[in-house]
CSV table of C-alpha atoms in Angstrom, one decimal:
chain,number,residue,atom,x,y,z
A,1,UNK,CA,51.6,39.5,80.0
A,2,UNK,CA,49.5,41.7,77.6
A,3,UNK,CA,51.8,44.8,78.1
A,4,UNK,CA,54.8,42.5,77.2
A,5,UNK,CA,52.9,41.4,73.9
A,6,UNK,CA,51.5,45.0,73.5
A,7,UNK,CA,55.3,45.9,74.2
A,8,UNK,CA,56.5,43.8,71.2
A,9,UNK,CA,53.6,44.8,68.8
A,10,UNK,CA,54.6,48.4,69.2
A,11,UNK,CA,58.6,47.2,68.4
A,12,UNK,CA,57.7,45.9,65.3
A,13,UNK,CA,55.4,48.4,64.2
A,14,UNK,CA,58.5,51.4,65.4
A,15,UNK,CA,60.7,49.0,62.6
A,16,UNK,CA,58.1,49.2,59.5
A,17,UNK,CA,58.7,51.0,56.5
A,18,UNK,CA,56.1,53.7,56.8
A,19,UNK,CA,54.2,52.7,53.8
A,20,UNK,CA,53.4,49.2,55.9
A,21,UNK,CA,52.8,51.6,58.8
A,22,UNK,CA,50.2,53.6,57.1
A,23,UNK,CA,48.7,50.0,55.9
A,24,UNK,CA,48.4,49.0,59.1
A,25,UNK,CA,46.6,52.3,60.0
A,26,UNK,CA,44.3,51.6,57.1
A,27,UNK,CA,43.2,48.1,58.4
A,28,UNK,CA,42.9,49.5,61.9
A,29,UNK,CA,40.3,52.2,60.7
A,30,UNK,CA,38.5,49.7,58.5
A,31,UNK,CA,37.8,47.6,61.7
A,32,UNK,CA,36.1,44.4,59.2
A,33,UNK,CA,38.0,41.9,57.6
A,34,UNK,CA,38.2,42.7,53.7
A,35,UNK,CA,39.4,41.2,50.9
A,36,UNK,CA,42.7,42.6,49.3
A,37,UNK,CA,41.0,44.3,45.9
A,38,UNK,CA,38.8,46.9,48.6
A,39,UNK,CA,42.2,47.4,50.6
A,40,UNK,CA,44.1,48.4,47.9
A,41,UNK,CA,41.3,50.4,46.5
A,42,UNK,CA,41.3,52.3,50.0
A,43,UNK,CA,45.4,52.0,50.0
A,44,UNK,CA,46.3,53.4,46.5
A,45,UNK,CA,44.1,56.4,47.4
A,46,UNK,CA,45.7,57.3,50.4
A,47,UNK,CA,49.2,56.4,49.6
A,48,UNK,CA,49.0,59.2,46.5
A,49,UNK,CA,47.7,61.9,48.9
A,50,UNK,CA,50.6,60.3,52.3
A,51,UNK,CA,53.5,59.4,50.1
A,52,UNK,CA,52.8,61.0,46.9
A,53,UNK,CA,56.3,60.0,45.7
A,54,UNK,CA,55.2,56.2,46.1
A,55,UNK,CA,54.7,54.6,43.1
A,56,UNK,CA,51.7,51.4,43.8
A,57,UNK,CA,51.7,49.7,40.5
A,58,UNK,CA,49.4,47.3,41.3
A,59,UNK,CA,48.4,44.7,44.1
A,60,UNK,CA,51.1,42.7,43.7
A,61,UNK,CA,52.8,45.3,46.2
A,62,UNK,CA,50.6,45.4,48.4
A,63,UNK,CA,50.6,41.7,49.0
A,64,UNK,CA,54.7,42.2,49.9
A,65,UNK,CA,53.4,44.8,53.0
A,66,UNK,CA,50.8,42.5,54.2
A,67,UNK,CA,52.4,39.2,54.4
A,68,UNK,CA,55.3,41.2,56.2
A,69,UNK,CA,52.4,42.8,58.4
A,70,UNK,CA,51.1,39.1,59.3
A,71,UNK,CA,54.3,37.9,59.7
A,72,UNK,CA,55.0,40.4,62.6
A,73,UNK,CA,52.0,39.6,63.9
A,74,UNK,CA,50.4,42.8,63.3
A,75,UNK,CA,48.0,41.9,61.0
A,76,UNK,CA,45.4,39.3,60.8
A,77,UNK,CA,44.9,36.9,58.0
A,78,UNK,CA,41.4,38.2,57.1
A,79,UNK,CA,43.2,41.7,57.1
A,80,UNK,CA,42.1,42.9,60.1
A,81,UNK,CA,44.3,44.7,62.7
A,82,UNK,CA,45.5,42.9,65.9
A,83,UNK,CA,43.4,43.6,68.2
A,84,UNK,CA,45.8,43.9,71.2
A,85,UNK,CA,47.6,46.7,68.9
A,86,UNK,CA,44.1,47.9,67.2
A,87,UNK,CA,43.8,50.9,69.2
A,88,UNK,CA,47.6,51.8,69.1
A,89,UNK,CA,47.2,52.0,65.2
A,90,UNK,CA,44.4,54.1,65.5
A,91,UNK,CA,45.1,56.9,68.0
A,92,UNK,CA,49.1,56.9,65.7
A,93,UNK,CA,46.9,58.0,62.6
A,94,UNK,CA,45.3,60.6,64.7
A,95,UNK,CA,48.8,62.0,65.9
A,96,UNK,CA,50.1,61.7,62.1
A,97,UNK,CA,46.4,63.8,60.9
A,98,UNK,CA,46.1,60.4,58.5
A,99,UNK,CA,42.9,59.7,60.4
A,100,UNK,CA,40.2,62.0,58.8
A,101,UNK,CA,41.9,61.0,55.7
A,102,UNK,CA,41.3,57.2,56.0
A,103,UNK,CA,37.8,57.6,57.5
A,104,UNK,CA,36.8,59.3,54.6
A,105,UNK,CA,38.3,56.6,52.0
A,106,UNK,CA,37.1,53.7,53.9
A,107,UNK,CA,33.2,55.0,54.7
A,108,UNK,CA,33.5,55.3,50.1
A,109,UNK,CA,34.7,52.1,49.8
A,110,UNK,CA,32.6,50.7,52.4
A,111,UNK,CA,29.5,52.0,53.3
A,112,UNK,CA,27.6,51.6,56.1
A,113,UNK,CA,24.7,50.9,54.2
A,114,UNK,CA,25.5,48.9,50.9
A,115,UNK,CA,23.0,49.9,48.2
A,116,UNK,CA,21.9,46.3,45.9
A,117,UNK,CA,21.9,47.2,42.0
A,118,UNK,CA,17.5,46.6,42.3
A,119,UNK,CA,16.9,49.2,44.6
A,120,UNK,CA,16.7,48.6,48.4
A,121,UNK,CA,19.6,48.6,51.4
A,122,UNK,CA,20.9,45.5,53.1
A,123,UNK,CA,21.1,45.6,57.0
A,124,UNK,CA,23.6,47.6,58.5
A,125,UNK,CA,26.5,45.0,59.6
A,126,UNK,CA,27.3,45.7,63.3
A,127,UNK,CA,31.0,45.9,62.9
A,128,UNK,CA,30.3,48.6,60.4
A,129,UNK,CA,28.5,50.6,62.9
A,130,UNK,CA,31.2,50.1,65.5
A,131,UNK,CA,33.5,51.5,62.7
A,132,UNK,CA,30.9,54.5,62.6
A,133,UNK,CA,30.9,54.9,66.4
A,134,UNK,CA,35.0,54.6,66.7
A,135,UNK,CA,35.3,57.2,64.0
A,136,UNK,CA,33.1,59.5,65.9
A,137,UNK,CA,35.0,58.7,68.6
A,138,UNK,CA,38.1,59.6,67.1
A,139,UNK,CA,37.1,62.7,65.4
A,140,UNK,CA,35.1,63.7,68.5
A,141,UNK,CA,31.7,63.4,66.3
A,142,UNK,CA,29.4,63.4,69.3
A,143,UNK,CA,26.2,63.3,67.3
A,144,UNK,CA,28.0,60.3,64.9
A,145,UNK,CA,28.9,58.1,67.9
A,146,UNK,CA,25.6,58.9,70.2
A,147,UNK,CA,23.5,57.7,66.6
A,148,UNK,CA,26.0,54.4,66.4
A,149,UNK,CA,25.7,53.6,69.9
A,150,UNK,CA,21.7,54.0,70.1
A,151,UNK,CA,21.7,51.9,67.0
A,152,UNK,CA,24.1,49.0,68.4
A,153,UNK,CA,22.0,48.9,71.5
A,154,UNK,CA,19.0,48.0,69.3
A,155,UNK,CA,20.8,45.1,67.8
């Protein structure tokens, strides 16, 4: 039953315009949900360096990709990946060398430790560390995921 449904993700993903393929990508990397203004931050900076001849005016566009990403199923409606197809997403970046890219863009636009304007850090979020530790994963960061998996034990 799951490979059937795992089956038909990876269908509709093969059918995307690769713009909402390197969306979905994006989302799978971020691993949290997020609001659409820090998605299109991380998207507008990775579609200039992936598709340098695609113009992204503003988020009006982007809305277009993800309510056809949703409506396939592919994406959640707090913007985060489908979990069944979250993995797929991931190890496609890696095979397309978008990977390093999007870690890079999404540990800017969210950190794993978010500084307050008076001074002091607020707790680490653990979905931001599993983020941390799938990255190292990904990019074979030993050090990265042995320091996000000591720290997710303490939780």
């Amino acid at each position: 039953m799951l490979n059937k449904k795992l089956n038909e993700l990876k269908l509709a993903y093969e059918q995307l315009q690769s713009v909402e393929q390197i969306l979905l990508q994006l989302c799978s990397i971020i691993y949290e949900n997020t609001n659409k203004s820090n998605l299109y931050r991380c998207f507008k900076q990775i579609v200039k360096q992936l598709l340098p001849d695609l113009y992204i005016k503003n988020r009006t566009y982007i809305n277009l990709y993800i309510e056809n990403l949703q409506a396939k199923n592919l994406l959640q409606y707090d913007n985060t990946c489908n979990e069944l197809f979250l993995e797929s997403a991931s190890k496609i970046a890696m095979e397309q060398k978008n990977f390093s890219l999007m870690a890079e863009v999404v540990r800017n636009v969210y950190p794993l430790e978010k500084k307050r304007h008076y001074g002091y850090s607020d707790p680490i979020g653990r979905l931001r560390k599993i983020r941390e530790m799938r990255i190292g994963i990904y990019t074979y960061d030993q050090d990265l995921t042995k320091k996000m998996f000591t720290s997710l034990k303490k939780d």
